[in-house]
Coordinates of C-alpha atoms in Angstrom, one line a residue:
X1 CA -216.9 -138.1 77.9
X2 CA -215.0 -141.5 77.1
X3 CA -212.4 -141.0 76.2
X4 CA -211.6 -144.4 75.1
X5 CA -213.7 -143.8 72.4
X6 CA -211.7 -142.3 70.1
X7 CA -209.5 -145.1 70.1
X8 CA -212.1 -147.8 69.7
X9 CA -213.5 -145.9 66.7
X10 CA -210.2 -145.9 64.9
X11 CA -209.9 -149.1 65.9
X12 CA -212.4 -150.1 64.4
X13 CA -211.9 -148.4 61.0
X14 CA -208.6 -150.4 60.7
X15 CA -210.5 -153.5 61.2
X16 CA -213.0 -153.0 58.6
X17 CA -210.1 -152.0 55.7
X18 CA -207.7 -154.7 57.1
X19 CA -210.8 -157.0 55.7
X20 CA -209.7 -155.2 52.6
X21 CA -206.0 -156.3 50.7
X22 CA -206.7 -153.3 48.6
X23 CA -206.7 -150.5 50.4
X24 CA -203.4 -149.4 50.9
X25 CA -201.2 -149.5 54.1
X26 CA -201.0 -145.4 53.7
X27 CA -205.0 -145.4 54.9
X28 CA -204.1 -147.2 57.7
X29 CA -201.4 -145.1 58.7
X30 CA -203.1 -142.1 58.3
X31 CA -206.2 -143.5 60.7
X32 CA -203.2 -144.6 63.1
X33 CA -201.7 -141.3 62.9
X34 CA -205.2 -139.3 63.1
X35 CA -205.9 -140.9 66.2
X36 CA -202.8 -139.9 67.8
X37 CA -203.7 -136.2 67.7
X38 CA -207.2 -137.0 69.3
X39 CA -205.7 -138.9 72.0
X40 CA -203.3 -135.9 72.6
X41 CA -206.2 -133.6 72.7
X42 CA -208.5 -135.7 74.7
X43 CA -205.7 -136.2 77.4
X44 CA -203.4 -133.4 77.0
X45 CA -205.2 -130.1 75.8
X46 CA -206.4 -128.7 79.3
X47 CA -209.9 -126.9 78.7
X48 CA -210.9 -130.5 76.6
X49 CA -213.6 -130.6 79.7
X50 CA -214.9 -127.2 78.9
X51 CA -215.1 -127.2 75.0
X52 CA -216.6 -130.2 74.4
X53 CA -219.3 -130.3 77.1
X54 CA -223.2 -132.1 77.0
X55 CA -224.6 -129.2 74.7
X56 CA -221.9 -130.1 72.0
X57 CA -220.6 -133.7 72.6
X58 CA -222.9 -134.9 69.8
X59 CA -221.7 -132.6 67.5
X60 CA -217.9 -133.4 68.2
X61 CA -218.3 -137.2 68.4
X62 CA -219.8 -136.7 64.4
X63 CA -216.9 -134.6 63.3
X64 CA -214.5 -137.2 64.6
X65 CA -217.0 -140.1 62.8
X66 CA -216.5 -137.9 59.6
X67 CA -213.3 -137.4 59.4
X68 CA -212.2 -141.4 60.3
X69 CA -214.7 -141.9 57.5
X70 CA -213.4 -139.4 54.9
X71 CA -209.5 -141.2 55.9
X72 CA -210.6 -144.5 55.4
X73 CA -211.9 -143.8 52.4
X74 CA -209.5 -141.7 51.1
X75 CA -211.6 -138.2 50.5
X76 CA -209.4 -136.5 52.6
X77 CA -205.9 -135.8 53.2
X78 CA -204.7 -136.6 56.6
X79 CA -202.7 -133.1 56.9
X80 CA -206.8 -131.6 56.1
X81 CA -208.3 -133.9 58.7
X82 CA -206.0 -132.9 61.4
X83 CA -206.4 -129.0 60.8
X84 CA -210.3 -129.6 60.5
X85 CA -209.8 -131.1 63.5
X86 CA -207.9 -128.9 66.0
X87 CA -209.9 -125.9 64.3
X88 CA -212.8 -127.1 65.5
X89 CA -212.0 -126.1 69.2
X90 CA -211.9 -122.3 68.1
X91 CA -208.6 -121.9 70.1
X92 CA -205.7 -119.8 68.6
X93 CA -203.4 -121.2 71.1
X94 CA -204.3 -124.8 69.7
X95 CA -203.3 -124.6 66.1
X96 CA -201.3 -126.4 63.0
X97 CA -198.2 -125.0 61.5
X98 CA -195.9 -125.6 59.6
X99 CA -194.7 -124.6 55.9
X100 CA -196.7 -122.2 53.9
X101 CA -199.2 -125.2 52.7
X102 CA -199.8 -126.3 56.5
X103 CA -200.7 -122.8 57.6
X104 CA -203.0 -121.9 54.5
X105 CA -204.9 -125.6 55.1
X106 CA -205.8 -124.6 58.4
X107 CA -206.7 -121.2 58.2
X108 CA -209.5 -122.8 55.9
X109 CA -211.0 -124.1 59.4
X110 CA -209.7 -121.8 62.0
X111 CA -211.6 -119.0 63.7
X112 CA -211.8 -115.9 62.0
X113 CA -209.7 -112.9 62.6
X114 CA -209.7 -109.1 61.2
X115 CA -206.7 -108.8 58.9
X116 CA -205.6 -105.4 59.2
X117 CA -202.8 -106.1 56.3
X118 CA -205.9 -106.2 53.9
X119 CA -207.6 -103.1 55.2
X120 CA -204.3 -100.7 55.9
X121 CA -201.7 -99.7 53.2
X122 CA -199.4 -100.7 55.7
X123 CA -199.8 -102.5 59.0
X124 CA -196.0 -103.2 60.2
X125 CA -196.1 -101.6 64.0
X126 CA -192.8 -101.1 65.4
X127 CA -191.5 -100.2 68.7
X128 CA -191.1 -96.5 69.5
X129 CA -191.0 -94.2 72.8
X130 CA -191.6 -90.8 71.7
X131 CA -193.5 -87.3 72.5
X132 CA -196.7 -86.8 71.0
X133 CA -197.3 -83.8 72.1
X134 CA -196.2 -81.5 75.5
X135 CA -199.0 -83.3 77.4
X136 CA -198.8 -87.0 75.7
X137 CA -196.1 -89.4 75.3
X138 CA -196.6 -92.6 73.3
X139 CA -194.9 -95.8 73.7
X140 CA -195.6 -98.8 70.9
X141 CA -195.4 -102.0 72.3
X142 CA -196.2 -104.0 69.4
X143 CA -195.1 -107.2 71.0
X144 CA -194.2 -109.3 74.7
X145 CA -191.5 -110.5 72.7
X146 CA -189.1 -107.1 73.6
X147 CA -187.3 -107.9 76.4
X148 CA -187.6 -106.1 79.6
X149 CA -184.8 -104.1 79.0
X150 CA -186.9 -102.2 76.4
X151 CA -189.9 -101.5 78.5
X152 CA -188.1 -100.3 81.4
X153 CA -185.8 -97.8 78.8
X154 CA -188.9 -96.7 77.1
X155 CA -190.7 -96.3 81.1
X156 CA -187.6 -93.8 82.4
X157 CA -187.8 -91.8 79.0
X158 CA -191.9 -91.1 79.8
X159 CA -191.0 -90.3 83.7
X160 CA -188.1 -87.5 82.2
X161 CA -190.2 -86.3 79.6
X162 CA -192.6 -84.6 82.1
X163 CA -195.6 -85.6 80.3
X164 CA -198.8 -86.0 82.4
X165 CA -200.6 -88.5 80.2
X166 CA -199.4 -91.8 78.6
X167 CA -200.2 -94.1 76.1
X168 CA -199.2 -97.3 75.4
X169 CA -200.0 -98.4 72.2
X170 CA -200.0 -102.5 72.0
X171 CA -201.8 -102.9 68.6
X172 CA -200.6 -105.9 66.9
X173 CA -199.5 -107.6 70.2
X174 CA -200.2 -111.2 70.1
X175 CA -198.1 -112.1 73.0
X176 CA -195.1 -113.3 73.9
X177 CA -193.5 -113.5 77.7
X178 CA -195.8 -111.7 80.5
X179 CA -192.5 -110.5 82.3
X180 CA -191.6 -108.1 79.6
X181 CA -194.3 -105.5 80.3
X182 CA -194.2 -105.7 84.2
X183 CA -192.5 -102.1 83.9
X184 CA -195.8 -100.5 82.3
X185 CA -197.3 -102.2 85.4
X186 CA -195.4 -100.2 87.7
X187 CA -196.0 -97.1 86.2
X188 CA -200.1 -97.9 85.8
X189 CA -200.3 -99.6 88.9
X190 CA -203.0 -97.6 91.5
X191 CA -204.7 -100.1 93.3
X192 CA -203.5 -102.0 96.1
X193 CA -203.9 -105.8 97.1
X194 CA -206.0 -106.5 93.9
X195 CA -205.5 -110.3 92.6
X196 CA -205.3 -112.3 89.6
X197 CA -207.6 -115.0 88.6
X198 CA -206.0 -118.6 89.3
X199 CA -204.2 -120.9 87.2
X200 CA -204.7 -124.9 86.8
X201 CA -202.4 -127.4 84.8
X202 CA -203.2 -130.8 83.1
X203 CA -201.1 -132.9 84.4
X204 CA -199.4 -135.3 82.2
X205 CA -196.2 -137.1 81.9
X206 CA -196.6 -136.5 77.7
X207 CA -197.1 -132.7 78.3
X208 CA -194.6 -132.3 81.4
X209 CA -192.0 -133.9 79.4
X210 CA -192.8 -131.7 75.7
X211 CA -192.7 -128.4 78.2
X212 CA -188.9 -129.3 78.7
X213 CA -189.8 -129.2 82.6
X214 CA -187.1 -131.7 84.3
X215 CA -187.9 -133.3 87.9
X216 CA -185.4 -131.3 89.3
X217 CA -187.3 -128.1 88.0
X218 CA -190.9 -129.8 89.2
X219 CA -189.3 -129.9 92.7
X220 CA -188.7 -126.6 92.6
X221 CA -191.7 -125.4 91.4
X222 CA -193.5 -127.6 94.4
X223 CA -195.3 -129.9 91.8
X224 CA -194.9 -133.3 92.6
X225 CA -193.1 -136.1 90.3
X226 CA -195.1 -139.5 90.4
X227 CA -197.4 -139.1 87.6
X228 CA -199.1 -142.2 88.4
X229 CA -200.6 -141.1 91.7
X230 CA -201.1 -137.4 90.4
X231 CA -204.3 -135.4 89.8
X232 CA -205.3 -134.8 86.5
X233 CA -205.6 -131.2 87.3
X234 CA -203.2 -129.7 89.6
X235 CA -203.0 -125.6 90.6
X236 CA -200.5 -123.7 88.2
X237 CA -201.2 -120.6 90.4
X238 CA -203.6 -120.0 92.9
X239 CA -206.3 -118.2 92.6
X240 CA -206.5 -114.6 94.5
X241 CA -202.6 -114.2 94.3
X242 CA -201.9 -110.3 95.0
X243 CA -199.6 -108.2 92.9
X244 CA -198.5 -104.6 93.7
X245 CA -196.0 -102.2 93.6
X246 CA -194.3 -99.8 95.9
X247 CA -194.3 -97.1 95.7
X248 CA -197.2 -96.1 93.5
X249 CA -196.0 -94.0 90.4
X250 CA -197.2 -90.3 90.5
X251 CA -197.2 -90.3 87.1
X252 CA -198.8 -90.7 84.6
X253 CA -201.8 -88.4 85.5
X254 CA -204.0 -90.4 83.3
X255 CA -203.5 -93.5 80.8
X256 CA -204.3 -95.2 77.6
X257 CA -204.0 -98.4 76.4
X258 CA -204.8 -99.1 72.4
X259 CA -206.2 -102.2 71.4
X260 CA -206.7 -104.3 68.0
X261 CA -208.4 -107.2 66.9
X262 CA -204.5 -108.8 66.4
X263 CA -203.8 -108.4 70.8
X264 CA -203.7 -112.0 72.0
X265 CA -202.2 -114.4 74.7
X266 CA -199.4 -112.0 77.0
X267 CA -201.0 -108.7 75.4
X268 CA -204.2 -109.1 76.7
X269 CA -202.8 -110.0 79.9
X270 CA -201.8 -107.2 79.9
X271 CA -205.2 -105.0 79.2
X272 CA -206.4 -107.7 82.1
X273 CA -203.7 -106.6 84.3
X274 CA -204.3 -102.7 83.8
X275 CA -208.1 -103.0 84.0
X276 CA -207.6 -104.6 87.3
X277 CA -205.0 -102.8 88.9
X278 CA -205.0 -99.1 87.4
X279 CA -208.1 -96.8 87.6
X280 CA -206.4 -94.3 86.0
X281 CA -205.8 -96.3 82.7
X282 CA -208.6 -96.6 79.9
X283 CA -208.6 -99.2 77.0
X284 CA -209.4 -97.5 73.6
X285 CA -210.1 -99.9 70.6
X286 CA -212.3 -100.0 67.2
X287 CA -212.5 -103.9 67.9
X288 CA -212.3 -106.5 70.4
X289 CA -209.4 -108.2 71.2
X290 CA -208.4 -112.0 69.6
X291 CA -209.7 -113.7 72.6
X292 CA -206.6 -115.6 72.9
X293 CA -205.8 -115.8 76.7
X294 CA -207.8 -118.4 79.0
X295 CA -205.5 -121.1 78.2
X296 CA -201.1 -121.3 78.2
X297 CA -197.9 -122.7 78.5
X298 CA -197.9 -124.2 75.2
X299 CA -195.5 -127.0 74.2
X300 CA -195.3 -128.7 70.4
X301 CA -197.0 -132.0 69.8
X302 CA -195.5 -133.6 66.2
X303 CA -197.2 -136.1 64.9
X304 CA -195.5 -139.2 63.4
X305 CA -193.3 -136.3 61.9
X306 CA -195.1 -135.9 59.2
X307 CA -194.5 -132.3 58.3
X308 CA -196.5 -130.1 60.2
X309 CA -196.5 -129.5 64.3
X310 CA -199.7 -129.2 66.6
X311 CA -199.0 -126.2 69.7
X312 CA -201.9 -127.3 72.7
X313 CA -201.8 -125.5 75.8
X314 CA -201.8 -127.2 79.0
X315 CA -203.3 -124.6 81.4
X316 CA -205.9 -122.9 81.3
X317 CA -207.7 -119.9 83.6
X318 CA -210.0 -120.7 86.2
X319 CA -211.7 -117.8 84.6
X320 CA -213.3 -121.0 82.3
X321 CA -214.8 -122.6 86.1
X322 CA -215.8 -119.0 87.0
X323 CA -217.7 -118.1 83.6
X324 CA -215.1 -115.0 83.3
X325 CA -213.6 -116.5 80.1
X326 CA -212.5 -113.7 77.6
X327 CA -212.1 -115.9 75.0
X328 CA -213.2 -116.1 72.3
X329 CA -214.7 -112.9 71.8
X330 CA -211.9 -110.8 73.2
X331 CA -211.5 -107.6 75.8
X332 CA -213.8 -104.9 74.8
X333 CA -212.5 -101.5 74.7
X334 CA -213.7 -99.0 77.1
X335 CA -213.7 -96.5 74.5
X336 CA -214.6 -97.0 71.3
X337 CA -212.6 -95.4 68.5
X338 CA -215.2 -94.6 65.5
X339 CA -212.2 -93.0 63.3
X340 CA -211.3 -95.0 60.0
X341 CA -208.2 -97.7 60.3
X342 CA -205.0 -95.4 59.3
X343 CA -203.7 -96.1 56.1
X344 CA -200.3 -96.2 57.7
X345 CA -199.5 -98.0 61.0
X346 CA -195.7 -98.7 61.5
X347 CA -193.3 -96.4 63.2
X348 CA -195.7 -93.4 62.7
X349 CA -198.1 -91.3 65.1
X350 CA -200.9 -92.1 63.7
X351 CA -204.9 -90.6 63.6
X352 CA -205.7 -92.8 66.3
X353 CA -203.1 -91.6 68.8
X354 CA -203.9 -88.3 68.1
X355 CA -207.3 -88.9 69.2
X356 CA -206.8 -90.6 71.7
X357 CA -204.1 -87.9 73.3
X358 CA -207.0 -85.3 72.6
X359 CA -209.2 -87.4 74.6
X360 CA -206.9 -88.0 77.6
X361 CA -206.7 -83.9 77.4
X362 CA -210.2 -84.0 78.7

């Protein structure tokens, strides 16, 4: 892929309407301010390499043709083109925002996603670490966002409750900071010397710099400083890196895990995690999860400050180079739940905790 191509082609758009004293100067800055996206994308985004490959390049190289087109001549907005644009790459850790306009612009292009809030009465999970019954507790984790404070609370109220089984109920999860469940970790955690898949980085100034990441802190991380003579790919974390704990937790006896279509980024690390390290824990789920975790360590890109901000990742897994990739159609549950969706799902214990405490009973 040339990536000088997207620049040529803008290029020449503002060449042919410069020919043109009518059109106005807001064409041109829209084509200008397009192309500054694709450039970030083409340069910045890091899994570029694997979503636009030699079965689709055809196919991308006419979007980007079709939407300088509908820009020069004015058919579309620029705020459309860009969320046509960044949609196209089916990644929910690439996305627009902004104000309420922004967001419903893109969601016109982005990737489809079950919304529970249309099938439930009410689906507004909170946090909660409670008895479900004398053999289950339940602990709702409904985001990475809780601090690790919370998690290790919620894990010493499980150990005193005596319970055998656990479940931990991350339904609505789409992420947040993977520290903040490492204490579920250490109560799942069976299996000794099992590793994570690796890590890699695109490495640019434009990125490093949007990240907040100073050359003091690159020094201590061990990457190096002189962007000119860098890779453009450098290891974020190696691949095969162990994790364990010590001493193993006797309990629980056996675990659970429940899943939704809405667990994304840090949450389904956290399945990934479990399903690699703890043979006692099971993943129950009606859907899939997002399939929002193969890429990371997302900074904000704003173009020309025109209102709306564009969040790209700039790692991604080496499960992409493996062929492992969860995304984009999610973890698969273990178990499927066949109930209905509850009609409630906040701080409640609902139908599907029930039945999944009835089937940890087994």
């Amino acid at each position: 892929m040339n990536m000088k191509k997207t620049i040529i082609t803008a290029l020449l758009a503002l060449v042919a309407i410069a020919a043109n004293a009518a059109v106005p100067d807001s064409i041109r800055q829209n084509l200008v301010d397009f192309d500054s996206v694709v450039y970030m994308a083409e340069h910045d985004y890091a899994p570029f390499k694997f979503k636009v490959t030699r079965k689709n390049a055809k196919e991308y190289s006419a979007l980007k043709k079709q939407l300088v087109k509908d820009l020069t001549k004015g058919k579309r907005s620029w705020q459309d083109a860009v969320c046509a644009y960044v949609a196209w790459f089916g990644d929910f850790h690439f996305f627009v925002f902004g104000n309420k306009e922004v967001s419903a612009n893109y969601s016109k292009y982005a990737r489809k996603r079950i919304e529970y809030w249309t099938l439930m009465d009410e689906y507004h999970l909170k946090s909660m670490s409670c008895k479900v019954d004398n053999d289950t507790w339940l602990i709702r984790f409904p985001s990475c966002d809780k601090t690790q404070e919370w998690a290790e609370q919620s894990a010493r109220e499980y150990l005193n409750s005596g319970c055998p089984n656990l479940i931990i109920d991350i339904r609505g999860n789409g992420g947040g900071q993977d520290d903040s469940y490492q204490p579920f970790m250490q109560l799942l955690f069976d299996t000794p010397d099992c590793s994570r898949d690796g890590c890699m980085i695109r490495y640019t100034e434009a990125s490093i710099k949007r990240c907040g990441l100073t050359e003091e802190r690159l020094k201590e991380l061990g990457l190096p400083t002189d962007f000119a003579s860098t890779p453009e790919y450098v290891v974020w974390v190696k691949e095969g890196a162990t994790f364990q704990y010590d001493p193993i937790s006797t309990f629980p006896k056996k675990a659970a895990i429940i899943v939704d279509n809405s667990v994304a980024s840090s949450g389904e690390q956290l399945v990934l995690d479990a399903r690699l390290a703890s043979k006692r824990t099971k993943i129950y789920g009606r859907d899939n999860t997002l399939g929002c975790v193969d890429t990371g360590n997302c900074p904000h890109f704003t173009p020309a400050d025109r209102g709306l901000a564009i969040q790209y990742p700039i790692s991604y897994s080496t499960r992409y180079e493996k062929g492992t990739g969860v995304d984009p159609t999610g973890i698969a549950p273990d178990v499927r739940i066949t109930l209905p969706y509850p009609k409630r799902l906040t701080d409640n214990i609902d139908e599907w905790v029930l039945w999944v405490a009835e089937d940890l009973k087994r």
